CSV table of C-alpha atoms and ligand atoms in Angstrom, one decimal:
chain,number,residue,atom,x,y,z
I,1,UNK,CA,10.3,-20.7,-3.9
I,2,UNK,CA,9.3,-20.7,-0.8
I,3,UNK,CA,7.0,-23.8,0.0
I,4,UNK,CA,3.5,-21.7,1.2
I,5,UNK,CA,3.3,-20.0,-2.1
I,6,UNK,CA,1.4,-21.1,-5.3
I,7,UNK,CA,2.8,-19.1,-7.8
I,8,UNK,CA,4.6,-16.1,-8.3
I,9,UNK,CA,2.4,-13.4,-9.3
I,10,UNK,CA,4.7,-10.6,-9.8
I,11,UNK,CA,8.8,-11.3,-10.2
I,12,UNK,CA,11.4,-8.3,-9.0
I,13,UNK,CA,12.2,-7.1,-12.3
I,14,UNK,CA,8.4,-6.5,-12.8
I,15,UNK,CA,8.3,-4.9,-8.7
I,16,UNK,CA,10.9,-2.3,-10.9
I,17,UNK,CA,9.7,-1.6,-13.5
I,18,UNK,CA,5.9,-0.6,-11.8
I,19,UNK,CA,8.3,1.5,-9.3
I,20,UNK,CA,9.6,2.9,-11.6
I,21,UNK,CA,7.1,4.0,-13.5
I,22,UNK,CA,4.7,5.7,-10.4
I,23,UNK,CA,8.3,7.2,-9.6
I,24,UNK,CA,8.0,9.2,-13.0
I,25,UNK,CA,4.6,10.0,-12.7
I,26,UNK,CA,4.2,11.0,-8.6
I,27,UNK,CA,7.7,13.1,-9.7
I,28,UNK,CA,5.7,15.2,-12.7
I,29,UNK,CA,2.8,15.7,-10.9
I,30,UNK,CA,4.2,16.9,-7.5
I,31,UNK,CA,7.1,19.3,-9.4
I,32,UNK,CA,7.6,22.3,-6.6
I,33,UNK,CA,5.3,21.0,-4.0
I,34,UNK,CA,5.5,21.3,-0.2
I,35,UNK,CA,4.4,17.4,0.2
I,36,UNK,CA,4.1,14.8,2.7
I,37,UNK,CA,4.3,10.8,1.7
I,38,UNK,CA,2.6,9.0,4.2
I,39,UNK,CA,2.9,4.8,4.5
I,40,UNK,CA,0.7,2.6,5.8
I,41,UNK,CA,2.9,0.0,8.0
I,42,UNK,CA,4.0,-2.9,7.6
I,43,UNK,CA,3.1,-3.9,4.2
I,44,UNK,CA,4.0,-0.7,2.0
I,45,UNK,CA,7.4,-0.7,3.4
I,46,UNK,CA,9.6,-2.2,0.8
I,47,UNK,CA,7.6,-1.2,-1.6
I,48,UNK,CA,7.7,3.1,-0.2
I,49,UNK,CA,11.2,3.1,-0.2
I,50,UNK,CA,12.5,1.7,-3.4
I,51,UNK,CA,9.3,4.7,-4.9
I,52,UNK,CA,11.6,7.3,-2.6
I,53,UNK,CA,15.2,6.1,-3.9
I,54,UNK,CA,13.7,6.0,-7.4
I,55,UNK,CA,12.3,9.4,-7.4
I,56,UNK,CA,13.8,12.9,-7.9
I,57,UNK,CA,12.4,14.7,-5.8
I,58,UNK,CA,12.5,15.7,-2.3
I,59,UNK,CA,9.8,15.2,0.4
I,60,UNK,CA,8.8,14.6,3.6
I,61,UNK,CA,7.8,11.1,4.8
I,62,UNK,CA,6.0,10.1,7.4
I,63,UNK,CA,3.6,6.8,8.9
I,64,UNK,CA,0.9,5.8,10.0
I,65,UNK,CA,-0.6,1.8,11.5
I,66,UNK,CA,-3.2,0.8,11.4
I,67,UNK,CA,-5.5,-1.9,12.3
I,68,UNK,CA,-8.9,-3.8,10.5
I,69,UNK,CA,-7.6,-7.4,10.1
I,70,UNK,CA,-6.6,-8.9,13.1
I,71,UNK,CA,-5.2,-12.7,11.9
I,72,UNK,CA,-7.4,-13.2,9.1
I,73,UNK,CA,-7.9,-12.6,5.1
I,74,UNK,CA,-11.1,-10.8,5.5
I,75,UNK,CA,-11.7,-6.6,6.0
I,76,UNK,CA,-13.4,-6.3,9.4
I,77,UNK,CA,-14.6,-3.0,8.2
I,78,UNK,CA,-13.7,-1.2,11.5
I,79,UNK,CA,-10.1,1.4,10.9
I,80,UNK,CA,-8.3,2.2,14.0
I,81,UNK,CA,-4.9,4.5,13.9
I,82,UNK,CA,-2.5,2.3,16.5
I,83,UNK,CA,0.6,4.9,15.4
I,84,UNK,CA,-0.6,8.6,13.6
I,85,UNK,CA,2.0,10.6,12.3
I,86,UNK,CA,4.1,12.9,14.0
I,87,UNK,CA,3.9,16.2,12.4
I,88,UNK,CA,1.4,18.8,11.3
I,89,UNK,CA,-1.0,17.6,8.2
I,90,UNK,CA,-2.2,21.0,7.7
I,91,UNK,CA,-2.5,22.8,4.6
I,92,UNK,CA,0.0,20.0,3.3
I,93,UNK,CA,-0.6,18.0,0.4
I,94,UNK,CA,-0.6,13.8,1.0
I,95,UNK,CA,0.4,11.3,-1.5
I,96,UNK,CA,-0.6,7.9,1.2
I,97,UNK,CA,0.9,4.4,-0.3
I,98,UNK,CA,-0.8,1.6,0.8
I,99,UNK,CA,0.3,-2.4,-0.6
I,100,UNK,CA,-2.6,-3.1,-1.3
I,101,UNK,CA,-6.4,-1.8,-1.9
I,102,UNK,CA,-8.8,-4.7,-1.4
I,103,UNK,CA,-11.9,-3.4,0.3
I,104,UNK,CA,-11.3,-0.3,0.1
I,105,UNK,CA,-12.5,0.9,4.2
I,106,UNK,CA,-8.6,1.1,4.9
I,107,UNK,CA,-7.9,4.0,2.3
I,108,UNK,CA,-11.8,5.6,3.0
I,109,UNK,CA,-11.0,5.7,6.1
I,110,UNK,CA,-7.6,8.0,6.0
I,111,UNK,CA,-9.0,9.9,3.4
I,112,UNK,CA,-11.4,11.6,5.8
I,113,UNK,CA,-9.1,11.5,8.5
I,114,UNK,CA,-6.1,13.1,6.5
I,115,UNK,CA,-8.7,15.7,5.3
I,116,UNK,CA,-10.7,16.6,8.7
I,117,UNK,CA,-6.9,17.1,10.2
I,118,UNK,CA,-6.1,19.8,7.5
I,119,UNK,CA,-4.2,19.0,4.7
I,120,UNK,CA,-4.8,20.4,1.1
I,121,UNK,CA,-4.9,17.1,-0.7
I,122,UNK,CA,-4.9,14.3,-0.4
I,123,UNK,CA,-4.2,11.2,-3.1
I,124,UNK,CA,-2.8,7.7,-3.2
I,125,UNK,CA,-0.2,5.2,-4.6
I,126,UNK,CA,-0.7,1.9,-3.4
I,127,UNK,CA,1.0,-1.2,-6.1
I,128,UNK,CA,-1.7,-3.2,-6.0
I,129,UNK,CA,-5.4,-3.1,-6.5
I,130,UNK,CA,-8.1,-5.7,-6.2
I,131,UNK,CA,-11.2,-4.0,-7.3
I,132,UNK,CA,-13.6,-7.0,-8.1
I,133,UNK,CA,-13.8,-7.1,-4.1
I,134,UNK,CA,-14.5,-3.2,-3.0
I,135,UNK,CA,-16.8,-2.7,-0.6
I,136,UNK,CA,-16.5,0.8,-0.6
I,137,UNK,CA,-15.3,3.5,-3.3
I,138,UNK,CA,-12.2,4.9,-3.4
I,139,UNK,CA,-10.3,7.4,-5.9
I,140,UNK,CA,-6.7,6.6,-5.9
I,141,UNK,CA,-4.8,8.5,-8.3
I,142,UNK,CA,-1.4,5.9,-9.0
I,143,UNK,CA,-1.9,2.1,-9.2
I,144,UNK,CA,0.7,-0.2,-9.4
I,145,UNK,CA,-1.1,-3.2,-11.2
I,146,UNK,CA,-4.4,-4.0,-10.5
I,147,UNK,CA,-4.6,-8.3,-10.3
I,148,UNK,CA,-7.5,-10.4,-9.3
I,149,UNK,CA,-9.0,-12.1,-6.7
I,150,UNK,CA,-6.3,-14.3,-4.5
I,151,UNK,CA,-4.6,-13.4,-1.1
I,152,UNK,CA,-1.1,-12.9,-2.3
I,153,UNK,CA,2.0,-12.3,0.1
I,154,UNK,CA,5.7,-10.8,0.2
I,155,UNK,CA,7.4,-7.4,-1.1
I,156,UNK,CA,6.0,-6.4,2.2
I,157,UNK,CA,2.5,-7.5,2.1
I,158,UNK,CA,2.0,-10.5,4.3
I,159,UNK,CA,-1.1,-13.6,5.7
I,160,UNK,CA,-0.4,-13.4,10.0
I,161,UNK,CA,3.0,-11.1,10.0
I,162,UNK,CA,4.9,-13.6,7.4
I,163,UNK,CA,6.2,-13.8,4.0
I,164,UNK,CA,6.7,-9.8,4.4
I,165,UNK,CA,10.8,-10.6,3.3
I,166,UNK,CA,10.5,-12.5,0.3
I,167,UNK,CA,12.1,-10.3,-2.2
I,168,UNK,CA,9.1,-11.4,-5.0
I,169,UNK,CA,4.4,-11.4,-5.0
I,170,UNK,CA,3.3,-14.5,-4.8
I,171,UNK,CA,-0.7,-16.1,-4.5
I,172,UNK,CA,-0.6,-17.5,-1.1
I,173,UNK,CA,-2.0,-21.9,-1.2
I,174,UNK,CA,-5.2,-21.5,0.3
I,175,UNK,CA,-4.9,-24.6,2.6
I,176,UNK,CA,-2.3,-21.8,4.7
I,177,UNK,CA,-5.5,-19.6,5.7
I,178,UNK,CA,-7.9,-22.2,5.7
P,1,IMP,P1,-9.4,-2.7,2.9
P,1,IMP,O1,-9.2,-1.8,4.0
P,1,IMP,O2,-9.2,-4.3,2.6
P,1,IMP,O3,-8.9,-1.9,1.1
P,1,IMP,O4,-7.9,-3.4,2.7
P,1,IMP,C1,-6.5,-2.4,2.9
P,1,IMP,C2,-5.1,-3.7,3.4
P,1,IMP,O5,-5.7,-5.4,3.7
P,1,IMP,C3,-3.8,-3.9,3.1
P,1,IMP,O6,-3.0,-3.1,3.7
P,1,IMP,C4,-3.7,-4.8,3.1
P,1,IMP,O7,-2.3,-5.2,4.4
P,1,IMP,C5,-4.8,-5.6,3.5
P,1,IMP,N1,-4.7,-7.3,2.9
P,1,IMP,C6,-5.6,-7.2,1.5
P,1,IMP,N2,-5.0,-8.2,0.9
P,1,IMP,C7,-4.4,-8.2,0.7
P,1,IMP,C8,-3.6,-9.4,-0.1
P,1,IMP,O8,-3.8,-10.0,-1.3
P,1,IMP,N3,-2.3,-9.9,1.3
P,1,IMP,C9,-2.1,-8.9,2.4
P,1,IMP,N4,-2.5,-8.1,2.5
P,1,IMP,C10,-3.5,-8.1,2.0
P,2,MG,MG1,-1.9,-3.0,5.5
């Protein structure tokens, strides 16, 4: 195990089963639609890849890059789009893929942003949810796992751009960021 990880919160096997169960639900709900999956880079990259190959439906994909965190562990509340989707979204059903919802600022911003650009529907799938930390209410259609208030890394999630390549999700030792 990585020396900066206090404990493994979700191992590879559990990640697989979470992805499988979300993929089944989304497949059923989006059957027959012409829709766009939008990943929020970079944290969602492994989750989205696993979801895509597990799902039976075909669909279009795109990505956004947003920033609100700088290199800390607390949301600043201000969200900026650093990279937008590269196709029109008007008339589309959109499913945003996020690694984790914390304050809710990022997803609340993105939902409004895509609706303003003309999307017909904007729903959210998030791998993790930390409901105790919510500052803004956001309806989330699909949640992989609800977790306690701890800073987690791995399987795409980072702290200051590190730990994204870990195949499991672990709680970061607080001394690493304090
Ligand atoms: P929100 O805008 O506060 O909901 O934050 C969402 C974003 O913060 C996510 O996309 C993550 O990039 C980041 N984030 C929140 N909590 C964690 C965590 O525990 N580990 C890694 N990144 C996190
Ligand atoms: Mg993120």
